[in-house]
Short mmCIF file of C-alpha atoms and ligand atoms in Angstrom, two decimals:
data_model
loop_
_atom_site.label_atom_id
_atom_site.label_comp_id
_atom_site.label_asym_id
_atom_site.label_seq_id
_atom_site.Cartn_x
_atom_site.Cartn_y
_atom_site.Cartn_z
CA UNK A 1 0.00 0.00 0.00
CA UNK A 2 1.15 3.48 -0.53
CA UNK A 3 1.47 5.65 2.77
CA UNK A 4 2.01 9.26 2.77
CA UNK A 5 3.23 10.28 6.09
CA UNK A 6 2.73 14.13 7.03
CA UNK A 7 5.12 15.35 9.38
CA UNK A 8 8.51 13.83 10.47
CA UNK A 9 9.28 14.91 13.30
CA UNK A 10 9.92 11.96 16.57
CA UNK A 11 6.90 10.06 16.11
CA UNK A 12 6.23 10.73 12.32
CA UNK A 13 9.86 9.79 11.60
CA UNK A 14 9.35 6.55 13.18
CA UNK A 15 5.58 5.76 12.26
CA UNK A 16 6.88 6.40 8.29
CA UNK A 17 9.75 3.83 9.08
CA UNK A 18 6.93 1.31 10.93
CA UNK A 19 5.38 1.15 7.47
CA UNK A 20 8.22 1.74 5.08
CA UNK A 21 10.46 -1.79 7.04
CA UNK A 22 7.55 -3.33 6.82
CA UNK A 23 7.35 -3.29 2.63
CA UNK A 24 4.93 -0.32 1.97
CA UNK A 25 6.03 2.43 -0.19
CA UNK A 26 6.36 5.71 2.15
CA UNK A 27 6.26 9.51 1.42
CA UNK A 28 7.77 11.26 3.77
CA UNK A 29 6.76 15.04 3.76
CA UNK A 30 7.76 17.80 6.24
CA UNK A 31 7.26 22.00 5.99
CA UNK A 32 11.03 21.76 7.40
CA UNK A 33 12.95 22.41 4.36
CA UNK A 34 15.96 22.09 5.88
CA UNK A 35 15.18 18.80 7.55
CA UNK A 36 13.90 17.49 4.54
CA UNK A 37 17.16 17.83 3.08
CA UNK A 38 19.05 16.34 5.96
CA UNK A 39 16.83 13.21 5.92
CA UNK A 40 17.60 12.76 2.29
CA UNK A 41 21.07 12.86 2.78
CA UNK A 42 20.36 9.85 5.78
CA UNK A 43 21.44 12.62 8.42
CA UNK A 44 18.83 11.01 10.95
CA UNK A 45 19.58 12.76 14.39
CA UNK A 46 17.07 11.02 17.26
CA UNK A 47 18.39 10.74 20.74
CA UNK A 48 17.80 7.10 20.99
CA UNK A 49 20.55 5.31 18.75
CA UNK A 50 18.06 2.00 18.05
CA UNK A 51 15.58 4.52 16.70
CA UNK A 52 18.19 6.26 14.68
CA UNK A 53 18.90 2.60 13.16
CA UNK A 54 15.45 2.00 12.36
CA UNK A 55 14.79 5.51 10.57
CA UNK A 56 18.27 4.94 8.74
CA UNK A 57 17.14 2.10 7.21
CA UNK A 58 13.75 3.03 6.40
CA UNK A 59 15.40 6.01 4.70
CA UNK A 60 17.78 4.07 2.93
CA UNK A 61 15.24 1.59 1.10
CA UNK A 62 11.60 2.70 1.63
CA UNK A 63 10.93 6.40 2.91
CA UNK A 64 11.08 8.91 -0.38
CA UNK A 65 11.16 12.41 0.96
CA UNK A 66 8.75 14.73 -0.63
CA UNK A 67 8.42 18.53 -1.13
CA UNK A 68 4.99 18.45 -1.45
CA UNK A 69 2.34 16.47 0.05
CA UNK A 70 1.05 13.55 -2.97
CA UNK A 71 -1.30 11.32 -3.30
CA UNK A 72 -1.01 8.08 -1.61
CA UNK A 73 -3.86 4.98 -0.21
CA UNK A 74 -3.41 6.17 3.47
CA UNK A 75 -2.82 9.83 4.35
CA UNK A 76 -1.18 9.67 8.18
CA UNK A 77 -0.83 13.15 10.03
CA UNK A 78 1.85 13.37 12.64
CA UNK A 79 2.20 17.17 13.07
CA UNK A 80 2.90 18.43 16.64
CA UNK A 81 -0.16 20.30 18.47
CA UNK A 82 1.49 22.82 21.01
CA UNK A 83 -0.43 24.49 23.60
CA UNK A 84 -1.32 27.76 22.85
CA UNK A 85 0.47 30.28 25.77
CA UNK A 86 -2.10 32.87 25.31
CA UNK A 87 -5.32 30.82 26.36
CA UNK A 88 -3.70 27.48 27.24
CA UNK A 89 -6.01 26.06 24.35
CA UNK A 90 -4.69 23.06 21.79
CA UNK A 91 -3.07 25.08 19.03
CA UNK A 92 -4.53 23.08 15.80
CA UNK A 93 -2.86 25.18 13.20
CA UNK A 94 -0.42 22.59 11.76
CA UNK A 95 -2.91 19.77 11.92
CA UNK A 96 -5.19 22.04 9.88
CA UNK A 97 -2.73 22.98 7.45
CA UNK A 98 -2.01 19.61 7.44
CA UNK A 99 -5.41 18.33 6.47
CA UNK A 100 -5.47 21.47 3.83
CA UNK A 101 -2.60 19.49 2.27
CA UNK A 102 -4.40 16.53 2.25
CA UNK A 103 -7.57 17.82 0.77
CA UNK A 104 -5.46 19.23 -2.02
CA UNK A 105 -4.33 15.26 -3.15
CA UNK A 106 -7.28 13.17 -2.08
CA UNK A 107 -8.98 10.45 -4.36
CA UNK A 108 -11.81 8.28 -3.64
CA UNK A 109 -11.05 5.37 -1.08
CA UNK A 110 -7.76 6.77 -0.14
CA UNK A 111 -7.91 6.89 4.16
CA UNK A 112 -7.02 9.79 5.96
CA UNK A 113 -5.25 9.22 9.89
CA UNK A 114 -4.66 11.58 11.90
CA UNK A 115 -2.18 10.21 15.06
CA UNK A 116 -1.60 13.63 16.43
CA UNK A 117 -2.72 14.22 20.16
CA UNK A 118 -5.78 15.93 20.00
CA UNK A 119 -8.70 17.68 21.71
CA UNK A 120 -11.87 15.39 21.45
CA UNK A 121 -13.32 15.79 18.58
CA UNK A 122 -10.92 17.09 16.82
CA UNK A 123 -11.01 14.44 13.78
CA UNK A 124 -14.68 15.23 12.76
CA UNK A 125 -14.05 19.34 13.37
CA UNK A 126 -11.28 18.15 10.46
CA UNK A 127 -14.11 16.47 7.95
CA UNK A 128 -15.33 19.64 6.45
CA UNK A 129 -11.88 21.04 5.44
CA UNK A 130 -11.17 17.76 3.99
CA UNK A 131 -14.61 17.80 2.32
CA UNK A 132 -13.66 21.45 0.41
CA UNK A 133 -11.90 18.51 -2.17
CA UNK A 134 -15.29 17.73 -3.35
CA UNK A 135 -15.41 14.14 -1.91
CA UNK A 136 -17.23 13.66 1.44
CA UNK A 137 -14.88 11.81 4.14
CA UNK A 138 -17.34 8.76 5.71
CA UNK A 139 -18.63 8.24 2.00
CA UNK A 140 -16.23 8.77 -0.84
CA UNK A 141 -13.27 8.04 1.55
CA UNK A 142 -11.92 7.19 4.76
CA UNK A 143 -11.11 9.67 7.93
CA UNK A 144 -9.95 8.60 11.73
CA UNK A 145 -7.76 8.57 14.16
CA UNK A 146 -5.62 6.19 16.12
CA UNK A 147 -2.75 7.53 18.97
CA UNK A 148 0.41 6.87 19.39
CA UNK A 149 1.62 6.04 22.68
CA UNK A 150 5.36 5.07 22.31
CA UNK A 151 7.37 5.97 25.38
CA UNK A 152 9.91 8.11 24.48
CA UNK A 153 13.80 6.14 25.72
CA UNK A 154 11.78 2.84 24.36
CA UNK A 155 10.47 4.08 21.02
CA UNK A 156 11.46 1.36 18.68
CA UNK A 157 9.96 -1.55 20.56
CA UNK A 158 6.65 0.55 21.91
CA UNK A 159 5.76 1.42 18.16
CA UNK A 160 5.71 -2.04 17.52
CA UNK A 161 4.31 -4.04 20.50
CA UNK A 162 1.68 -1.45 22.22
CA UNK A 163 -1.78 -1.95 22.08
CA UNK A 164 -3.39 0.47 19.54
CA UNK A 165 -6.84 1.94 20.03
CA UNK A 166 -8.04 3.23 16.15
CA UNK A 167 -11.39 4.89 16.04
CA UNK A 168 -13.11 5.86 12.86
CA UNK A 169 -15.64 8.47 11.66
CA UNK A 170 -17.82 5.38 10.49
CA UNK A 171 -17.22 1.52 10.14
CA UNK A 172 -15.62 1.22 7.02
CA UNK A 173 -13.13 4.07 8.23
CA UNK A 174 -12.02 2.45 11.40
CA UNK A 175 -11.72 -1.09 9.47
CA UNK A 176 -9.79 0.52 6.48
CA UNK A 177 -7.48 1.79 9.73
CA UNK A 178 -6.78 -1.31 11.68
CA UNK A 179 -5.98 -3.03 8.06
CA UNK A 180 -3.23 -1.11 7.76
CA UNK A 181 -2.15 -1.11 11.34
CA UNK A 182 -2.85 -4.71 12.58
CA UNK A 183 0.18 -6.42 10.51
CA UNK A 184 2.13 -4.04 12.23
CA UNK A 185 1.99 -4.52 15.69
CA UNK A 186 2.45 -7.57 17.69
CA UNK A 187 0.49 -5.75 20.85
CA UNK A 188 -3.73 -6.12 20.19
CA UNK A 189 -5.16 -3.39 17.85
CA UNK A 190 -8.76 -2.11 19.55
CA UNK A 191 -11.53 -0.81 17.75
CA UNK A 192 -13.37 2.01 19.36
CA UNK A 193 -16.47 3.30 19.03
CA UNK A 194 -15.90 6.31 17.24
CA UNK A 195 -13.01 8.76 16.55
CA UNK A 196 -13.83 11.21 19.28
CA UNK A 197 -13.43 7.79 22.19
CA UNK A 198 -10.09 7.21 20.45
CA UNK A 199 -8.90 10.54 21.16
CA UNK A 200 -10.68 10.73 24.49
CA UNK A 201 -8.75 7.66 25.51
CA UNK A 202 -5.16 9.00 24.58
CA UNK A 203 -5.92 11.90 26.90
CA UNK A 204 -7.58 9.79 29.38
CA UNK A 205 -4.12 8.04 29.34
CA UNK A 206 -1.76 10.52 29.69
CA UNK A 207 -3.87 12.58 32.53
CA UNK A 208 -4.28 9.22 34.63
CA UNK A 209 -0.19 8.91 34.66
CA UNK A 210 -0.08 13.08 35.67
CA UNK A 211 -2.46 12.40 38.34
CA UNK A 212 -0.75 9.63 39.61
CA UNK A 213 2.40 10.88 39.93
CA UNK A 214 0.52 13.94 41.29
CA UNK A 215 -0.29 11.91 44.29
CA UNK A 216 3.04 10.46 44.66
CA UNK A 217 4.04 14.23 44.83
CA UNK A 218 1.49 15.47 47.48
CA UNK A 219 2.48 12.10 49.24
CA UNK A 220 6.09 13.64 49.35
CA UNK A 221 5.18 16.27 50.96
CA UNK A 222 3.55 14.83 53.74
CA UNK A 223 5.50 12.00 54.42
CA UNK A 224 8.12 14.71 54.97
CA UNK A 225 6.11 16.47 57.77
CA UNK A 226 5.47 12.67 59.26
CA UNK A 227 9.66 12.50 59.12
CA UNK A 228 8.59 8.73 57.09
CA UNK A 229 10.01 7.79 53.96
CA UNK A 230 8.05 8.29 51.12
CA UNK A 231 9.17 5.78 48.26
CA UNK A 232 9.24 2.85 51.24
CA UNK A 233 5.66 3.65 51.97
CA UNK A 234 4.69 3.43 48.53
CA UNK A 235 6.09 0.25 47.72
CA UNK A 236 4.13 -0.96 50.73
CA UNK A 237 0.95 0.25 50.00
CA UNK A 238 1.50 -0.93 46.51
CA UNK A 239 1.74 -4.35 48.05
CA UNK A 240 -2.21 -4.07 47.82
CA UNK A 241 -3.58 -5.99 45.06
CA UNK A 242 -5.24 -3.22 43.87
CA UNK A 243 -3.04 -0.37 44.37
CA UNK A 244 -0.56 1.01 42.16
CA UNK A 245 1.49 4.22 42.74
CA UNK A 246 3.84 5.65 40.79
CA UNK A 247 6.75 7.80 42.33
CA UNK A 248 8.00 11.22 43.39
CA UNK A 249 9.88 13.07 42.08
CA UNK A 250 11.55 16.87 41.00
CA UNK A 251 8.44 17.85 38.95
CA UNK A 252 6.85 16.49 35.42
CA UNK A 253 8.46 17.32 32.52
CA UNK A 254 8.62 16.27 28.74
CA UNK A 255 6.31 17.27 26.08
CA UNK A 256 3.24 14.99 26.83
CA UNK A 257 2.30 14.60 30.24
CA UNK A 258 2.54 18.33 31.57
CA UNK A 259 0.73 19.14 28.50
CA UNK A 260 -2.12 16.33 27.42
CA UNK A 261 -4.10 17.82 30.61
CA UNK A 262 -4.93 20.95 29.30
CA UNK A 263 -6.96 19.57 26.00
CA UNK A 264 -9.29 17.67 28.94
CA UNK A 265 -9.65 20.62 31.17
CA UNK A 266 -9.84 23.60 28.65
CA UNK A 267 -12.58 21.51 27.03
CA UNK A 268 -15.37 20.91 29.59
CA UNK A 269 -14.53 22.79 32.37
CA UNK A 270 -14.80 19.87 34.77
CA UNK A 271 -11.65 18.64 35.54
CA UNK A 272 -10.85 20.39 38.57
CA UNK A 273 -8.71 17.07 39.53
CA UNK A 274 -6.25 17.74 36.49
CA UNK A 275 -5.86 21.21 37.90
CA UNK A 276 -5.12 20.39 41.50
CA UNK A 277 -2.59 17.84 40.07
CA UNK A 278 -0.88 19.97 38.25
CA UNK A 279 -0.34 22.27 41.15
CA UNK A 280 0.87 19.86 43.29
CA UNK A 281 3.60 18.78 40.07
CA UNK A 282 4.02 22.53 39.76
CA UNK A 283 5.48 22.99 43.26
CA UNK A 284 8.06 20.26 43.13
CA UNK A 285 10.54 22.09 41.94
CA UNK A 286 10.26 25.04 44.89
CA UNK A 287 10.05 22.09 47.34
CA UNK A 288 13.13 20.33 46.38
CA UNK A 289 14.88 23.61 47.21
CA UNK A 290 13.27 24.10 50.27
CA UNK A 291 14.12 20.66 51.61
CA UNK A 292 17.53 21.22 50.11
CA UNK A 293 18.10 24.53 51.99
CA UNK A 294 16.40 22.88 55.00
CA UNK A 295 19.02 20.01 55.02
CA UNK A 296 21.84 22.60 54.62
CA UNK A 297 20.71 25.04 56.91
CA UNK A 298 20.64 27.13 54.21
CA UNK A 299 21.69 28.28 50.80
CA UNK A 300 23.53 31.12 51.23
CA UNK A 301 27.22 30.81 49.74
CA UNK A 302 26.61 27.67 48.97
CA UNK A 303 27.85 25.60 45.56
CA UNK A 304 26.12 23.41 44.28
CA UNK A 305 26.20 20.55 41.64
CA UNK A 306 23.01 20.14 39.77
CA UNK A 307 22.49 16.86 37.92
CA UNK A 308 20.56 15.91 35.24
CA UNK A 309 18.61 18.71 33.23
CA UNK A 310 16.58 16.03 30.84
CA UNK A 311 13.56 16.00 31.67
CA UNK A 312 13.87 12.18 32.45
CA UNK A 313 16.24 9.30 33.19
CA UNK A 314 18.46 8.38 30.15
CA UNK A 315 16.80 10.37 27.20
CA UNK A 316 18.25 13.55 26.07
CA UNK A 317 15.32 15.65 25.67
CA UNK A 318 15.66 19.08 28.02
CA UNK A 319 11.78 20.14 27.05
CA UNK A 320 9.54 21.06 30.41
CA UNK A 321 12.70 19.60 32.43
CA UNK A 322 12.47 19.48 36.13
CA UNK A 323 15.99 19.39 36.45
CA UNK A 324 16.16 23.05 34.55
CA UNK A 325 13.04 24.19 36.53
CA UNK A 326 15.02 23.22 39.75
CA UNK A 327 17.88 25.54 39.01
CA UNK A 328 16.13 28.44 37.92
CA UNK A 329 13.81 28.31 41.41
CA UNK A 330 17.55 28.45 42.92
CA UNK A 331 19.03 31.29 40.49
CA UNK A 332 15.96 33.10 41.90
CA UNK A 333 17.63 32.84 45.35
CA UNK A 334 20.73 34.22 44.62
CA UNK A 335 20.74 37.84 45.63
CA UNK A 336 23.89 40.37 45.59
CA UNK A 337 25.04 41.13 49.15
CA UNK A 338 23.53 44.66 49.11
CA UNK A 339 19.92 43.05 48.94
CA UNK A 340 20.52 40.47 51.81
CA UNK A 341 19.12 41.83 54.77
CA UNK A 342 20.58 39.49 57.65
CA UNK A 343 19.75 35.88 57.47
CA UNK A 344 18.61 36.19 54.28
CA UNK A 345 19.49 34.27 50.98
CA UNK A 346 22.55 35.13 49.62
CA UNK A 347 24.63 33.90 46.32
CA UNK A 348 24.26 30.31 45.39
CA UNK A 349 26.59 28.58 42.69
CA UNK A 350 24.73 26.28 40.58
CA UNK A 351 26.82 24.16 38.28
CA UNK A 352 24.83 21.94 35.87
CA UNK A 353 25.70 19.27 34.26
CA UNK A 354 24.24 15.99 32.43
CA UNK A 355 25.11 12.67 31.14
CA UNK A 356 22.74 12.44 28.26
CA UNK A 357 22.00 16.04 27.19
CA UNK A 358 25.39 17.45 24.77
CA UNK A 359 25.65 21.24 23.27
CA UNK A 360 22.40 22.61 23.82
CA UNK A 361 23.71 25.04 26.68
CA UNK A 362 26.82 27.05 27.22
CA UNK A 363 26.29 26.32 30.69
CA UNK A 364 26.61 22.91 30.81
CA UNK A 365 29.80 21.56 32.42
CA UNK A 366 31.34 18.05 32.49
CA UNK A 367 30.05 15.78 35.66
CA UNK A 368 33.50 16.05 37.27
CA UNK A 369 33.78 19.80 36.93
CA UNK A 370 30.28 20.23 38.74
CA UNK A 371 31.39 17.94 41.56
CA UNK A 372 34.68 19.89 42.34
CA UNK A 373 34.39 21.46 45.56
CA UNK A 374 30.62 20.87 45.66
CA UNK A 375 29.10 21.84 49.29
CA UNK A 376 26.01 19.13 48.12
CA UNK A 377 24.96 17.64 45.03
CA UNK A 378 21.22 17.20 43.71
CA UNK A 379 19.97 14.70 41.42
CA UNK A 380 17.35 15.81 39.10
CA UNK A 381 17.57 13.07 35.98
CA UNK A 382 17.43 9.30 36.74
CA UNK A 383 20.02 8.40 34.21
CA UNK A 384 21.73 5.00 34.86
CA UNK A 385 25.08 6.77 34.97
CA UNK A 386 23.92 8.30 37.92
CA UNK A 387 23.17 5.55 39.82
CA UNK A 388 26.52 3.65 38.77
CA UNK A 389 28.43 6.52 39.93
CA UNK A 390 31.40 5.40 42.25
CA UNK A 391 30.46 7.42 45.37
CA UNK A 392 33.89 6.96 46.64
CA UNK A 393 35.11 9.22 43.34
CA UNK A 394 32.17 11.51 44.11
CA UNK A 395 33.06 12.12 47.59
CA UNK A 396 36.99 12.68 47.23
CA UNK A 397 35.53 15.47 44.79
CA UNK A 398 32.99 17.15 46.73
CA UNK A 399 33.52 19.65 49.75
CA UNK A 400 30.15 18.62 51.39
CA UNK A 401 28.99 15.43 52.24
CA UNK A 402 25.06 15.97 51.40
CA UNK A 403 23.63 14.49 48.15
CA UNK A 404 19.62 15.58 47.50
CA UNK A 405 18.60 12.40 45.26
CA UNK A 406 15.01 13.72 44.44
CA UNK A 407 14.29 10.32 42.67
CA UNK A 408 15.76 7.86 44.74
CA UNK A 409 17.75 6.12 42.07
CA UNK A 410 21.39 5.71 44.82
CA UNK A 411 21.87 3.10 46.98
CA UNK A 412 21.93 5.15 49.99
CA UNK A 413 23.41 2.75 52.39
CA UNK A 414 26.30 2.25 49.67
CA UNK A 415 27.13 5.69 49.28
CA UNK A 416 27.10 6.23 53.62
CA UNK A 417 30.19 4.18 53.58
CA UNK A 418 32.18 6.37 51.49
CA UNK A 419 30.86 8.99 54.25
CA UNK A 420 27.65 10.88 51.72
CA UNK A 421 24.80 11.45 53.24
CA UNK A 422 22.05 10.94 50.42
CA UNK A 423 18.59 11.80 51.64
CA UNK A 424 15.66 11.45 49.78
CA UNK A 425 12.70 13.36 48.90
N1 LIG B 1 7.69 10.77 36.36
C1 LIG B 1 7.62 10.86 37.73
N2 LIG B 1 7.24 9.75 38.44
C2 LIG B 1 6.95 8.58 37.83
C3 LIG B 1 7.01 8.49 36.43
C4 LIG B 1 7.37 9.60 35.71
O1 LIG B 1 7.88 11.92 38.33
O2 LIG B 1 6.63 7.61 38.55
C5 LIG B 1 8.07 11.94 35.56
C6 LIG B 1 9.31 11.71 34.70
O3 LIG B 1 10.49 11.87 35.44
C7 LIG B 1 9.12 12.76 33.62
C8 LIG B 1 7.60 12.81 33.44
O4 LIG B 1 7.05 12.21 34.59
O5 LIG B 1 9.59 14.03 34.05
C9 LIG B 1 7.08 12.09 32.20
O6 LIG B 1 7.78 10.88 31.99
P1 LIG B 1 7.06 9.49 31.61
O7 LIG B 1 8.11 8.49 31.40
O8 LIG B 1 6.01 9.19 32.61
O9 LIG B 1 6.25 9.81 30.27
P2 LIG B 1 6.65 10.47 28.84
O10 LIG B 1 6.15 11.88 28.83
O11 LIG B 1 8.05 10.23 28.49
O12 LIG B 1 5.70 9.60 27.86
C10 LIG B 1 4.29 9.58 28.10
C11 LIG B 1 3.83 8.09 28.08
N3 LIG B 1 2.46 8.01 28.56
C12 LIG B 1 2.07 7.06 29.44
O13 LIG B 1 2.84 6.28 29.94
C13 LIG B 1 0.62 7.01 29.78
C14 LIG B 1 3.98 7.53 26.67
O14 LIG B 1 3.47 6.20 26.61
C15 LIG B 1 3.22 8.41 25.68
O15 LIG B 1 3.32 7.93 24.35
C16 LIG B 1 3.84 9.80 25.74
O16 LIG B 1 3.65 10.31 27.07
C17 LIG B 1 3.16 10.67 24.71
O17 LIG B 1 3.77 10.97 23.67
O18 LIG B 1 1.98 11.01 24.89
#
């Protein structure tokens, strides 16, 4: 079948390569000039290197980049959706244009997909622009929308064996879908109802994870006042058959689960819960410094090594990053001397530093560097590297002896005996 994907950016690059190693022909289009030209010359740049593999060789016998959108049996839109800053609405712009594009090439029985995350109803607000090509989506040709829910770190093998939930605008739509999708994927493809549930349930999805952790957070904090430890109470209330927590931690970042909320809550105006939750994530970062200036008796002159600025363990991706959001809230403490009344906050040295994240910041320093004469150390990205530290090479760096490990990925009782204190959150 031919495939033309729209959009190849993370998840379009490696949806077009799904289809293209698996023997369909692939268009690849982008409005990125520039990347387009990269991809044809196989410069694939992902932060995962078995994705980067799997794109390479899609590109190099399957994927044909185009600079303009063409006709093709399935039309598959993987454009991003932003939040809009002004009114915290989904910003639908490129998945309209994107559907413009479409209407431009379309032919009877060719299938239109849209994969994007959405707002609810999103895919049938789309069938009238497509209909402006004089053929009526639901009758002369197929429109609908299925989710992708890779997990960015584990892309390759998520794209493949996930579930996938594929929801049509009628029958023959959501059929015309899983035919395409269900040689694919060894994890169960799902028919629902309609497009809008499929959308719903990718939302639904994300929102449940924010809220969980959201509770993990607020759990934090009050385990804290209790002087118990959080993550050992959780793992023993998860001993419940029916309970499952996730964890605490410096804050939510990336580009999906701080965001997702908003196209449930903007919507209906009923979803009070996502709001409270993202309060509670919102004032992680503030409360790691507080318990960190708590521990220290406070921040003033102090340096510090920050580590870890992705927004999670062992990816490279800085976007929303809790790490980042953790050393601005203590760059907001520094204050010259002639502003520090006494006992107030005074200049605090931040060094940052990561082991997955290369060249996007000046300010960036190697992991040794950031140790050197450290008065503590926080941990804001659970990267393995991290945890396989040698805390016996840590400590003969560092001044101090505290280590903040806001995600409990050390082996606390290990680093004690080469005399670190690591506390928890
Ligand atoms: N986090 C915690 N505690 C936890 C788990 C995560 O604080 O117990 C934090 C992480 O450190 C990170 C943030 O949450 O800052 C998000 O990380 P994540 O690994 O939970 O999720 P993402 O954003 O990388 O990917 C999510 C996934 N959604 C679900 O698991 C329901 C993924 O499957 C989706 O495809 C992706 O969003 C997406 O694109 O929507």
């Amino acid at each position: 079948m031919s495939v033309c994907v729209h959009g190849l950016g993370y998840i379009g690059l490696a949806t077009a390569s799904l289809f293209a190693n698996n023997g369909h022909g692939v268009k690849g289009y982008d409005t990125d000039t520039e990347l387009r030209n990269r991809l044809r010359a196989g410069d694939v740049r992902t932060t995962e290197p078995s994705l980067t593999r799997y794109v390479e060789r899609a590109l190099a016998d399957g994927i044909t980049v185009v600079d303009d959108p063409v006709p093709a049996d399935y039309h598959v839109v993987c454009v991003p959706t932003p939040i809009d800053e002004h009114d915290e609405e989904a910003d639908l712009t490129y998945v309209t244009q994107a559907v413009r594009n479409i209407a431009a090439v379309i032919r009877p029985d060719d299938v239109v997909v849209l994969e994007s995350t959405v707002p609810p109803g999103t895919t049938r607000q789309m069938a009238p622009v497509l209909a402006k090509s004089g053929y009526e989506p639901g009758i002369d040709f197929g429109l609908g929308y299925t989710p992708e829910t890779v997990l960015p770190g584990n892309t390759v093998d998520e794209l493949v064996t996930n579930d996938r939930i594929v929801g049509g605008i009628d029958t023959a739509s959501t059929e015309a879908i899983v035919d395409l999708f269900d040689p694919l994927t060894s994890g169960t493809v799902h028919r629902a109802p309609d497009a809008t549930t499929a959308e719903f349930v990718k939302l639904v999805q994300n929102a449940h994870r924010y809220v969980n952790i959201a509770y993990a957070n607020m759990l934090a904090l009050l385990a804290n006042e209790l002087d118990v430890d959080v993550r050992g109470t959780i793992s023993l209330a998860n001993r419940h058959p029916r309970v499952d927590i996730l964890s605490p931690g410096p804050g939510v970042g990336g580009h999906c689960l701080p965001v997702d909320p908003h196209f449930l809550s903007s919507q209906t105006g009923r979803a009070g819960l996502l709001e409270a939750a993202e309060e509670t994530n919102e004032r992680m970062p503030e409360y790691v410094v507080d318990r960190l200036a708590a521990e220290l008796g406070g921040l003033a002159d102090t340096s510090l090594a920050l580590l870890g600025i992705a927004y999670k363990g062992n990816v490279a991706d800085t976007r929303n990053s809790p790490g980042l959001a953790v050393f601005r809230e203590l760059q907001s403490q520094t204050h010259p001397p002639e502003q520090v009344a006494d006992g107030g906050w005074t200049a605090v040295d931040v060094d940052i530093t990561d082991a997955r994240v290369d060249g996007e910041r000046d300010d960036l320093v190697p992991l040794q560097a950031a140790l050197d004469g450290a008065d503590a150390a926080i941990i804001t990205a659970g990267h393995d590297r991290y945890t396989n530290l040698d805390p016996g090479w840590v400590a003969e760096r560092m001044a101090g002896t505290f280590v903040l490990d806001t995600l409990g990925i050390l082996d606390g009782e290990r680093w004690a005996r080469a005399g670190l204190d690591v506390v928890g959150l």
